[in-house]
PDB file of C-alpha atoms and ligand atoms in Angstrom:
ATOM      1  CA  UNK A   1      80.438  93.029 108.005  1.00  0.00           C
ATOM      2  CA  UNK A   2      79.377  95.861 110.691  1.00  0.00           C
ATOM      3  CA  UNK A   3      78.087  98.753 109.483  1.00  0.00           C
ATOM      4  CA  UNK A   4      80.017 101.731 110.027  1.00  0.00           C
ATOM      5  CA  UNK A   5      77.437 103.779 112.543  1.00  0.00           C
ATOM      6  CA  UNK A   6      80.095 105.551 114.640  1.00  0.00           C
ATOM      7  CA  UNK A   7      79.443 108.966 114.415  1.00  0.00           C
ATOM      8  CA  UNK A   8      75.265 109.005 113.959  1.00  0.00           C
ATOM      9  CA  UNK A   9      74.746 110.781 117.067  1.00  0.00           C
ATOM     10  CA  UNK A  10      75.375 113.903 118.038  1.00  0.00           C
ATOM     11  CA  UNK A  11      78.393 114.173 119.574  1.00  0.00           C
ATOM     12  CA  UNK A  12      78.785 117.119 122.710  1.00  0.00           C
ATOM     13  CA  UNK A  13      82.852 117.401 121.966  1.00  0.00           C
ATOM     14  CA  UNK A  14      84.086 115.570 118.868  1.00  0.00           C
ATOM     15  CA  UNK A  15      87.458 113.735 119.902  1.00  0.00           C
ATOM     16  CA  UNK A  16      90.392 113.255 117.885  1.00  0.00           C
ATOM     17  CA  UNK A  17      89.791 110.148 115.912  1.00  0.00           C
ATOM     18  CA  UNK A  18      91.351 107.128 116.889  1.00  0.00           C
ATOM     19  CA  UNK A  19      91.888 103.526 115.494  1.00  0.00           C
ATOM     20  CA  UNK A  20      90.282 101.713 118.818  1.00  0.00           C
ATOM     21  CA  UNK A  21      88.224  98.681 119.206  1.00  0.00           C
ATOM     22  CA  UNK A  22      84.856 100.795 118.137  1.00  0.00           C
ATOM     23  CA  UNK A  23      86.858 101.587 114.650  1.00  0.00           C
ATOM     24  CA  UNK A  24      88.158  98.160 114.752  1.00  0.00           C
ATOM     25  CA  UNK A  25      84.576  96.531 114.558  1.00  0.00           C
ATOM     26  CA  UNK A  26      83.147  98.303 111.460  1.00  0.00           C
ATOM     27  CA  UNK A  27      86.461  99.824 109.916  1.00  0.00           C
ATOM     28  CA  UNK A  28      86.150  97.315 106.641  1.00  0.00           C
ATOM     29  CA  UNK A  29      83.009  99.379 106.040  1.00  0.00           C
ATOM     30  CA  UNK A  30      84.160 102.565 107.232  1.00  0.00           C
ATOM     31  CA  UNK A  31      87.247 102.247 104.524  1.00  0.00           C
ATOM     32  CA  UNK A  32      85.181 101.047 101.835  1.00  0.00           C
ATOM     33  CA  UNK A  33      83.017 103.810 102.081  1.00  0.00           C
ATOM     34  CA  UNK A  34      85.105 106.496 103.177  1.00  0.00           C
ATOM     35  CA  UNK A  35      88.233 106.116 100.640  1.00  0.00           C
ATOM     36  CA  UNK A  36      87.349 106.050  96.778  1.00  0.00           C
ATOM     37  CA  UNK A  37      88.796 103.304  95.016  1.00  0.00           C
ATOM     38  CA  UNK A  38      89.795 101.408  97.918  1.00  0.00           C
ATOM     39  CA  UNK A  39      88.330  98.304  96.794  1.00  0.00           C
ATOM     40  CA  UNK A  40      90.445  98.634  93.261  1.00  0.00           C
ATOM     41  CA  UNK A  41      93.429 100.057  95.318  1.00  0.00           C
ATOM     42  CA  UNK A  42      94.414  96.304  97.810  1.00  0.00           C
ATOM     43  CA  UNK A  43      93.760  93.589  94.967  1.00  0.00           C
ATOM     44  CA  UNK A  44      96.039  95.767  92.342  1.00  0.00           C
ATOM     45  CA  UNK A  45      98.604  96.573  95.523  1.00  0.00           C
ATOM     46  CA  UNK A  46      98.368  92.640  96.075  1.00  0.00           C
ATOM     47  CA  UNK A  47      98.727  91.763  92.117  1.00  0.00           C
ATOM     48  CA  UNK A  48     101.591  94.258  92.215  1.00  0.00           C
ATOM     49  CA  UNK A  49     103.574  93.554  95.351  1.00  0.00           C
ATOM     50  CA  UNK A  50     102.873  89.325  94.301  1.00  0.00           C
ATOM     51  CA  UNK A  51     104.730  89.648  90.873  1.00  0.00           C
ATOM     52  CA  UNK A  52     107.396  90.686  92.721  1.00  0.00           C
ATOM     53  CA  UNK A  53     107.684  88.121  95.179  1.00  0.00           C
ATOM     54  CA  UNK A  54     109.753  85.421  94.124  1.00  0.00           C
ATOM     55  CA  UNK A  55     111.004  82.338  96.326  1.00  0.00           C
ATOM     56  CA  UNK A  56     112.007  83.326 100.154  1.00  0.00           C
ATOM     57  CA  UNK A  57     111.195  87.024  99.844  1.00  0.00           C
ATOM     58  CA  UNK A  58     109.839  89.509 102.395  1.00  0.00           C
ATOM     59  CA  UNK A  59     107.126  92.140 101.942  1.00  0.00           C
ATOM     60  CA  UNK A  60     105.720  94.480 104.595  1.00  0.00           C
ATOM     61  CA  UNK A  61     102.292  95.443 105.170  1.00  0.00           C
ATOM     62  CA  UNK A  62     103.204  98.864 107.487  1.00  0.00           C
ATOM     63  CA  UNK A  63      99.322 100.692 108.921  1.00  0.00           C
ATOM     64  CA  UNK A  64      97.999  97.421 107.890  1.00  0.00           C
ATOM     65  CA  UNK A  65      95.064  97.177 109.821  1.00  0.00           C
ATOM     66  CA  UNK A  66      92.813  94.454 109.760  1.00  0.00           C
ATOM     67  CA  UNK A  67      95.424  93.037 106.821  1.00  0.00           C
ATOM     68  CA  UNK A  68      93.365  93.465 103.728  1.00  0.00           C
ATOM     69  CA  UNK A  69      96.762  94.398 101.599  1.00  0.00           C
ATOM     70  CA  UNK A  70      98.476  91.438 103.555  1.00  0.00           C
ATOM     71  CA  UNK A  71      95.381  89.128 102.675  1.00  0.00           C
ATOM     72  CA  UNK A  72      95.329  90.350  99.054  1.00  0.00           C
ATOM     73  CA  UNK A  73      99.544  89.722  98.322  1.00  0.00           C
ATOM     74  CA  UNK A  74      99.004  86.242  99.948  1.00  0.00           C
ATOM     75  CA  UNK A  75      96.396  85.015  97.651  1.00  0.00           C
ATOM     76  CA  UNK A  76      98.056  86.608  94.372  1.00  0.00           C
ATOM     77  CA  UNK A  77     101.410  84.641  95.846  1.00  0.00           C
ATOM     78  CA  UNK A  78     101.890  80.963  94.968  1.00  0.00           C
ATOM     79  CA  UNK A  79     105.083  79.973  96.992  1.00  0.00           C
ATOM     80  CA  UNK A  80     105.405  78.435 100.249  1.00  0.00           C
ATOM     81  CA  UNK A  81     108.104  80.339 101.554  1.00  0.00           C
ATOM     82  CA  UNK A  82     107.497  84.208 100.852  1.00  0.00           C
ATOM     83  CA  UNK A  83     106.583  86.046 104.257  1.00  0.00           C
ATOM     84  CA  UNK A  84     104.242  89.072 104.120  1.00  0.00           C
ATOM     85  CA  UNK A  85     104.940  90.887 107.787  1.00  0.00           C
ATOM     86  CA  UNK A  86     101.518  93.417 109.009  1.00  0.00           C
ATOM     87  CA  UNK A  87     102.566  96.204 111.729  1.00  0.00           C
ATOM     88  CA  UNK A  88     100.504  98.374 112.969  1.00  0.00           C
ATOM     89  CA  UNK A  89     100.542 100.187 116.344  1.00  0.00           C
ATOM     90  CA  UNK A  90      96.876  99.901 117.406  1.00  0.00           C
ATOM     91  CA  UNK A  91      96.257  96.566 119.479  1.00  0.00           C
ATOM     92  CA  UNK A  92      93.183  95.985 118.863  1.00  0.00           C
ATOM     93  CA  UNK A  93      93.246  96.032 114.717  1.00  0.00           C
ATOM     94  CA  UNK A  94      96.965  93.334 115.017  1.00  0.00           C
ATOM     95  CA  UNK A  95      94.571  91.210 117.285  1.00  0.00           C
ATOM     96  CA  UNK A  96      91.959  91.230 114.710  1.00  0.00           C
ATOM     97  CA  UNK A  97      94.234  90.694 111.963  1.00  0.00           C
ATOM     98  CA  UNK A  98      96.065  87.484 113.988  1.00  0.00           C
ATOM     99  CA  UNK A  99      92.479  86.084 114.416  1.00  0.00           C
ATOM    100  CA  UNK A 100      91.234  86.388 110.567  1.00  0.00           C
ATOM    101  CA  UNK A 101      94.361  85.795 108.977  1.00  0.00           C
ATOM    102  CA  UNK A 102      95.546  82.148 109.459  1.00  0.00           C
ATOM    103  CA  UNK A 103      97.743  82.046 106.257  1.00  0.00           C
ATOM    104  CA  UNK A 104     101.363  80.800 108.044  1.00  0.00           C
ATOM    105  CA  UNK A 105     103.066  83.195 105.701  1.00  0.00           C
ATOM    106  CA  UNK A 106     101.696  86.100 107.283  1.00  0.00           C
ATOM    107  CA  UNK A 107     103.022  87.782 110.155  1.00  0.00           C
ATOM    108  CA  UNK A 108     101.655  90.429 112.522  1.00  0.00           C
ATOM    109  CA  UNK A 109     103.336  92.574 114.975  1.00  0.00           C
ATOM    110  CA  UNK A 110     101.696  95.915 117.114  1.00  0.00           C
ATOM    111  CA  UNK A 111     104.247  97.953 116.674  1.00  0.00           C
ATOM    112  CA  UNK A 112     105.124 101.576 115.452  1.00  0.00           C
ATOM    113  CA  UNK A 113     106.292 101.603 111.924  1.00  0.00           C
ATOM    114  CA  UNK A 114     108.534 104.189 112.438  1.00  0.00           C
ATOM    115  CA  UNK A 115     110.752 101.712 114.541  1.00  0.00           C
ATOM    116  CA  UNK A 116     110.255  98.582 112.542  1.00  0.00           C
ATOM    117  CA  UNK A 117     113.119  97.840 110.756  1.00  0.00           C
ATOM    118  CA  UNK A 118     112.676  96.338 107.408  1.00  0.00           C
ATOM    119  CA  UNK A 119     115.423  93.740 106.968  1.00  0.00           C
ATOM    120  CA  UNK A 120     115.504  92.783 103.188  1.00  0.00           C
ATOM    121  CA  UNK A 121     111.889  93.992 101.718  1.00  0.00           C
ATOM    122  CA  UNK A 122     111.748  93.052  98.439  1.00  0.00           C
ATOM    123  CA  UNK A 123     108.091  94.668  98.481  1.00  0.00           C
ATOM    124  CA  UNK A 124     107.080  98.029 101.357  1.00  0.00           C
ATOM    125  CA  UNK A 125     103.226  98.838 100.955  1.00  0.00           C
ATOM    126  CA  UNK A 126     102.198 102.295 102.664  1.00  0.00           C
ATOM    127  CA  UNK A 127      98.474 102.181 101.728  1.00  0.00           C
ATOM    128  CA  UNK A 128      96.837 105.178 103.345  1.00  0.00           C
ATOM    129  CA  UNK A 129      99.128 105.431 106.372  1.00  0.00           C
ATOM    130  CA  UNK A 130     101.938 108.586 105.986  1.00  0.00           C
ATOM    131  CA  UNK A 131      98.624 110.867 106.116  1.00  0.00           C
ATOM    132  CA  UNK A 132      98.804 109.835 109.764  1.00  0.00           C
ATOM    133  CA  UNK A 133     102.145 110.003 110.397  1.00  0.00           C
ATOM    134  CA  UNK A 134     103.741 113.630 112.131  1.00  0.00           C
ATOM    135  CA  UNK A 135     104.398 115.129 108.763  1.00  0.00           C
ATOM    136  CA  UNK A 136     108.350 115.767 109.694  1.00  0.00           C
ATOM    137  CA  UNK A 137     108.807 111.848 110.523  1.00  0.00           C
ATOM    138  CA  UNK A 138     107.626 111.100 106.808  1.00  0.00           C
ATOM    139  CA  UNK A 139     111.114 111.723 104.987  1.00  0.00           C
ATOM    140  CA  UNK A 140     113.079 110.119 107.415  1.00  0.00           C
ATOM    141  CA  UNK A 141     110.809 107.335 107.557  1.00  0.00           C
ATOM    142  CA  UNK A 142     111.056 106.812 103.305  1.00  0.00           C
ATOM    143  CA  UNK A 143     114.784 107.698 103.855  1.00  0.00           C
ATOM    144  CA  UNK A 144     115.102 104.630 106.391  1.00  0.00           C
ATOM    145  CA  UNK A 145     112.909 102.851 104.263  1.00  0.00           C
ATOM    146  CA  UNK A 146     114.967 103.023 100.985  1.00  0.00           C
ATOM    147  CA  UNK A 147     118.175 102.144 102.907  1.00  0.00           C
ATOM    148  CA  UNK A 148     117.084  98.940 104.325  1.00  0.00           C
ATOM    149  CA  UNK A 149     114.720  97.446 101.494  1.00  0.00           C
ATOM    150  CA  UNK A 150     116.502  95.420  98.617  1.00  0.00           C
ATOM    151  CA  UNK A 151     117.745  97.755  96.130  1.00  0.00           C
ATOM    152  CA  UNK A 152     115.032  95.679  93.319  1.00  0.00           C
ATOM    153  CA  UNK A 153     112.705  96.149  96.005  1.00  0.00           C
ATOM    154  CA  UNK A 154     109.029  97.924  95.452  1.00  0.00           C
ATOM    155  CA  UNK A 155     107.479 100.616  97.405  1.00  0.00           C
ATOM    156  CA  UNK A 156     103.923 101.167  96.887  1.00  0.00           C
ATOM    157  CA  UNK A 157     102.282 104.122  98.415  1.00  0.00           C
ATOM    158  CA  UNK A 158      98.227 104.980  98.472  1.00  0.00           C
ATOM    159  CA  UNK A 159      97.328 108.554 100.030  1.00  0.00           C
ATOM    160  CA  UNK A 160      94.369 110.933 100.252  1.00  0.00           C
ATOM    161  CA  UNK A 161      95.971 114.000  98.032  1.00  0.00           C
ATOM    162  CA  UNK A 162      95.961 117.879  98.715  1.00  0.00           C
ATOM    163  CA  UNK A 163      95.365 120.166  95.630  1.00  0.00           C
ATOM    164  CA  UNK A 164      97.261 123.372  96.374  1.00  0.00           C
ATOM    165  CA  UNK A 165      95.158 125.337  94.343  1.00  0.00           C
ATOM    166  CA  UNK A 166      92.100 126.294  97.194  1.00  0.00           C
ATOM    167  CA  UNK A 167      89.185 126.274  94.584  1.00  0.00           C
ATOM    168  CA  UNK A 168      90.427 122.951  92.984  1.00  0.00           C
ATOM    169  CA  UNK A 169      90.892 121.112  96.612  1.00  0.00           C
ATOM    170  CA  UNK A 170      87.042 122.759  97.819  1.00  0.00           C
ATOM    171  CA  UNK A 171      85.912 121.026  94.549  1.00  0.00           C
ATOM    172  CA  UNK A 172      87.520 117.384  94.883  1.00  0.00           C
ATOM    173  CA  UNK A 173      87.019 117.713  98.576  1.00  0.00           C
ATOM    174  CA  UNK A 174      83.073 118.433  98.106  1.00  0.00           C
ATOM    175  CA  UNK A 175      82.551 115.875  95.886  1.00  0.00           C
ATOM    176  CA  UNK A 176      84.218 113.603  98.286  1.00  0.00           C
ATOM    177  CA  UNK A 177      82.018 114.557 100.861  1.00  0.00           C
ATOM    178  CA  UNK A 178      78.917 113.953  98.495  1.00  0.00           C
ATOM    179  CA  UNK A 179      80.081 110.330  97.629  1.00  0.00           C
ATOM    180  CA  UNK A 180      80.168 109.725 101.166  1.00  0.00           C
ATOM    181  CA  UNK A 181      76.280 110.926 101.923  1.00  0.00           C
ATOM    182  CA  UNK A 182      76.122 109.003  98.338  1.00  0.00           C
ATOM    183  CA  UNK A 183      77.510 106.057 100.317  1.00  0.00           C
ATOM    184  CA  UNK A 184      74.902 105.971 103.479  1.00  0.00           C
ATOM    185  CA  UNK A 185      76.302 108.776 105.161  1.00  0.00           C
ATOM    186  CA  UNK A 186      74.507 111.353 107.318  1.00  0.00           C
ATOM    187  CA  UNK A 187      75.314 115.152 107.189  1.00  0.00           C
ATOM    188  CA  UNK A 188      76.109 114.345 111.012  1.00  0.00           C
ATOM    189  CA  UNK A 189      78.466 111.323 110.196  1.00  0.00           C
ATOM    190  CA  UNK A 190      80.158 113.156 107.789  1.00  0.00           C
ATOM    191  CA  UNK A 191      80.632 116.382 109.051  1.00  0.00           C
ATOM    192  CA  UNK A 192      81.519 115.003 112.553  1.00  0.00           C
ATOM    193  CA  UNK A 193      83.835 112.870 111.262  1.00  0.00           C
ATOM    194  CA  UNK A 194      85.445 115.317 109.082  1.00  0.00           C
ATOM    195  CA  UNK A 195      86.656 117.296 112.562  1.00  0.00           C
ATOM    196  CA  UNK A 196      87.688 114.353 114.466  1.00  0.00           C
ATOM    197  CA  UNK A 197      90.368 113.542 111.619  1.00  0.00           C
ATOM    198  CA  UNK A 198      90.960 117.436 111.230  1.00  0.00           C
ATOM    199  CA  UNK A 199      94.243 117.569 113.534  1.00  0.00           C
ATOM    200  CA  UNK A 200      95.201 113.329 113.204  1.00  0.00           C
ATOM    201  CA  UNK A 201      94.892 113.217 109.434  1.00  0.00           C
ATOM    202  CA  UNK A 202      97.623 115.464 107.549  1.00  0.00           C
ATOM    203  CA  UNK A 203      97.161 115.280 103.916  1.00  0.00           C
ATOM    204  CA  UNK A 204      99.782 116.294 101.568  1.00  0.00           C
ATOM    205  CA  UNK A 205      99.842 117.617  97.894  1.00  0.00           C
ATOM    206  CA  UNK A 206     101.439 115.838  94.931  1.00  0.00           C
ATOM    207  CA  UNK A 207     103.956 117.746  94.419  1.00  0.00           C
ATOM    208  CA  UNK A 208     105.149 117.452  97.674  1.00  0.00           C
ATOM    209  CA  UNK A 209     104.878 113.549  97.361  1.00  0.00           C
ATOM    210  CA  UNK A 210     106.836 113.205  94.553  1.00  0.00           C
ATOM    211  CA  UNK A 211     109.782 115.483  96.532  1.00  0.00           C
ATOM    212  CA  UNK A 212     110.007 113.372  99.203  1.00  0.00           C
ATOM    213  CA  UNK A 213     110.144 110.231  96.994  1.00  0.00           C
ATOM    214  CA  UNK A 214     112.811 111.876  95.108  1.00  0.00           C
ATOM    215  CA  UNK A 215     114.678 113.601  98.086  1.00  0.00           C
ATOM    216  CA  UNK A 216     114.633 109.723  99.622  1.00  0.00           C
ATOM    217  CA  UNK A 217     116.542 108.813  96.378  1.00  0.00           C
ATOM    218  CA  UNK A 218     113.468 106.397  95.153  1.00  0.00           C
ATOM    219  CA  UNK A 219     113.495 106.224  91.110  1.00  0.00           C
ATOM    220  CA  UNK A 220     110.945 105.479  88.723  1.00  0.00           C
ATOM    221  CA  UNK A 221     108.054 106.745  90.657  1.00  0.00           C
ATOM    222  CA  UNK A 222     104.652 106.274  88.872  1.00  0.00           C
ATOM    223  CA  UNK A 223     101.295 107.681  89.895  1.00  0.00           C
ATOM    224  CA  UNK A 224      99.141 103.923  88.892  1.00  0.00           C
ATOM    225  CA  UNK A 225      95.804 104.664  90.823  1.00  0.00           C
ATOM    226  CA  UNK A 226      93.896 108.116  91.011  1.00  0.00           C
ATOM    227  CA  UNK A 227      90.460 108.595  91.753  1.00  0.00           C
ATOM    228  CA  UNK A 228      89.521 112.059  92.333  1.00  0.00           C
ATOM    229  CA  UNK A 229      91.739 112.892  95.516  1.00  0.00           C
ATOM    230  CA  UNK A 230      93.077 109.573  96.261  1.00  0.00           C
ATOM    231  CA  UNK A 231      96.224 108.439  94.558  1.00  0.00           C
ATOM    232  CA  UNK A 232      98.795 105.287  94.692  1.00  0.00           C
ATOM    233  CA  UNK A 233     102.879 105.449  93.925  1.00  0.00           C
ATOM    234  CA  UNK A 234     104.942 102.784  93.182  1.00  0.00           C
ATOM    235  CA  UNK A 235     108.696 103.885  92.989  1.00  0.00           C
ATOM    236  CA  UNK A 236     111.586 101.846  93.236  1.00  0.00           C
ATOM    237  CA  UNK A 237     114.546 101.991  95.259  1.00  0.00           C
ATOM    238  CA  UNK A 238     117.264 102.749  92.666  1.00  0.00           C
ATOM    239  CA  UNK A 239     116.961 103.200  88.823  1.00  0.00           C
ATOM    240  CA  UNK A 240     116.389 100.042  86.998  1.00  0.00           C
TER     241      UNK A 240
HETATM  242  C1  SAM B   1      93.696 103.961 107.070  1.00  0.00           C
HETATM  243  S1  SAM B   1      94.392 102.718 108.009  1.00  0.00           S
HETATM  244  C2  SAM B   1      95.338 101.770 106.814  1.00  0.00           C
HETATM  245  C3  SAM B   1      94.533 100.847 105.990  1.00  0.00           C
HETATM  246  C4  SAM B   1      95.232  99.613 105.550  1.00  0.00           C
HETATM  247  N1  SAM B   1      96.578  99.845 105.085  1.00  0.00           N
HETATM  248  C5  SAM B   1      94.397  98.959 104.472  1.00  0.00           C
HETATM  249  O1  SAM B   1      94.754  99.106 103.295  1.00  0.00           O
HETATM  250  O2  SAM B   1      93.379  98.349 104.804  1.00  0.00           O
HETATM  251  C6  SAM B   1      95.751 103.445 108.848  1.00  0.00           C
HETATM  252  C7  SAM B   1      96.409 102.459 109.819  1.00  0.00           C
HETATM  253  O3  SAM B   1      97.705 102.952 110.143  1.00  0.00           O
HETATM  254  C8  SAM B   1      97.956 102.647 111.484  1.00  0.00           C
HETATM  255  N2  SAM B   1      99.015 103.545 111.971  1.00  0.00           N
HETATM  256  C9  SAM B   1      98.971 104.894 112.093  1.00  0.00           C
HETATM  257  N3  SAM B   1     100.149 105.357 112.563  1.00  0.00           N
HETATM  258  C10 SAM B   1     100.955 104.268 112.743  1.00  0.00           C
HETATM  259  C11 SAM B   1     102.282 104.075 113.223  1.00  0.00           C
HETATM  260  N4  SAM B   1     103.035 105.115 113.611  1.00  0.00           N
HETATM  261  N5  SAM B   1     102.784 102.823 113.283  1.00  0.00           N
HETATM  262  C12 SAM B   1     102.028 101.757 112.894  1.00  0.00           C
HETATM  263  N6  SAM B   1     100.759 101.873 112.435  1.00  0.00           N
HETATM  264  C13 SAM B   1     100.225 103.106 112.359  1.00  0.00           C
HETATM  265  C14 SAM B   1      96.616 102.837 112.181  1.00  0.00           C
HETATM  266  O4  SAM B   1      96.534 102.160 113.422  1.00  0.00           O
HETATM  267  C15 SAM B   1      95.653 102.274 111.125  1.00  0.00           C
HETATM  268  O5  SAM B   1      95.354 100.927 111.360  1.00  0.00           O
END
């Protein structure tokens, strides 16, 4: 694995970040030491989503990246004939995720999530991904979501989390910051880092989470992860 060296130098103008072939190279470090919990977070998503799965059903992996929540359902999964379908928009992480992932169950299309449609889901993973979406386009999207997954579907839903109280967020947000230096991480990386996903990553509180799961008309929604400002949902479609 690559380590994660991106932003070591000092950079004249920091850009807004983007998830290019640089990221693409070293982003299974980057994650693992950027989100807490992440390495908890995909095998419980994939434990989750596979108990789910039964005989000819369809989950979607949407931001999946490289396909490490597509890779974890797969080997929790024991039948031949359950599709897990990857999207992402960025090129280069679908072509990375075609060449690692051989598994004939998976799928992978570059694409943007927002126009997939997702005919018969029995399982919808979101992990990390509606912090990068326009914040307007996320209740729609969950709306759209909700109407075309099966109505025993599962949506599960990981997200860095906004305290609205300012001296609880500096705390949880410092301490983040720490267990990234903690990790390997410079002043430099982290600071510079911290700007370039200032205006791409939008990071909403829990409250306003658990509206928009219940404005979408998802039921059931439980909080099952939560490690300091990092959380996972997993709601279901209609009440059981
Ligand atoms: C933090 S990564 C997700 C990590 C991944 N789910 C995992 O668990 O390893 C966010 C991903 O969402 C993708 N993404 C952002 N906006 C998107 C959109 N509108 N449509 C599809 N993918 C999108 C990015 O390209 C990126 O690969």
């Amino acid at each position: 694995m690559s380590e994660d060296r991106i932003f070591n130098t000092k950079r004249a103008h920091i850009v807004d970040f983007a998830f290019d072939e640089n990221v693409v190279a070293v982003f299974p470090d980057m994650i693992r030491r950027s989100v807490p919990g992440y390495e908890t977070v995909v095998p419980l998503t994939g434990l989750m989503a596979a108990r789910h799965l039964q005989h000819g059903d369809t989950a979607y992996d949407l931001g999946c990246s490289l396909g490490a929540t597509t890779l974890a359902i797969l080997q929790q999964v024991h039948h031949d004939d359950v599709r897990v379908i990857g999207v992402d928009n960025a090129p280069a992480m679908i072509e990375q995720a075609q060449a690692q992932i051989t598994d004939p169950r998976a799928q992978f299309i570059c694409a943007d999530l927002n126009e997939v449609a997702v005919s018969n889901a029995k399982v919808i993973v979101l992990n990390f991904v509606l912090q990068f979406l326009e914040p307007a386009a996320r209740l729609p999207l969950l709306k759209r979501l909700r109407s075309q997954m099966r109505p025993d579907g599962l949506l599960i839903v990981s997200e860095k989390i906004r305290q609205d109280d300012p001296q609880r967020h500096e705390f949880f947000d410092a301490t983040h910051l720490a267990w990234k230096r903690a990790n390997g991480y410079s002043e430099l990386e982290v600071s510079q880092k911290h700007q370039s996903l200032e205006n791409v990553m939008r990071v909403d509180s829990e409250d306003i989470h658990q509206q928009r799961f219940a404005d979408a008309g998802f039921a059931g929604v439980d909080q099952w992860f939560r490690c300091m400002n990092w959380a996972s949902f997993v709601a279901s479609p209609e009440k059981q």
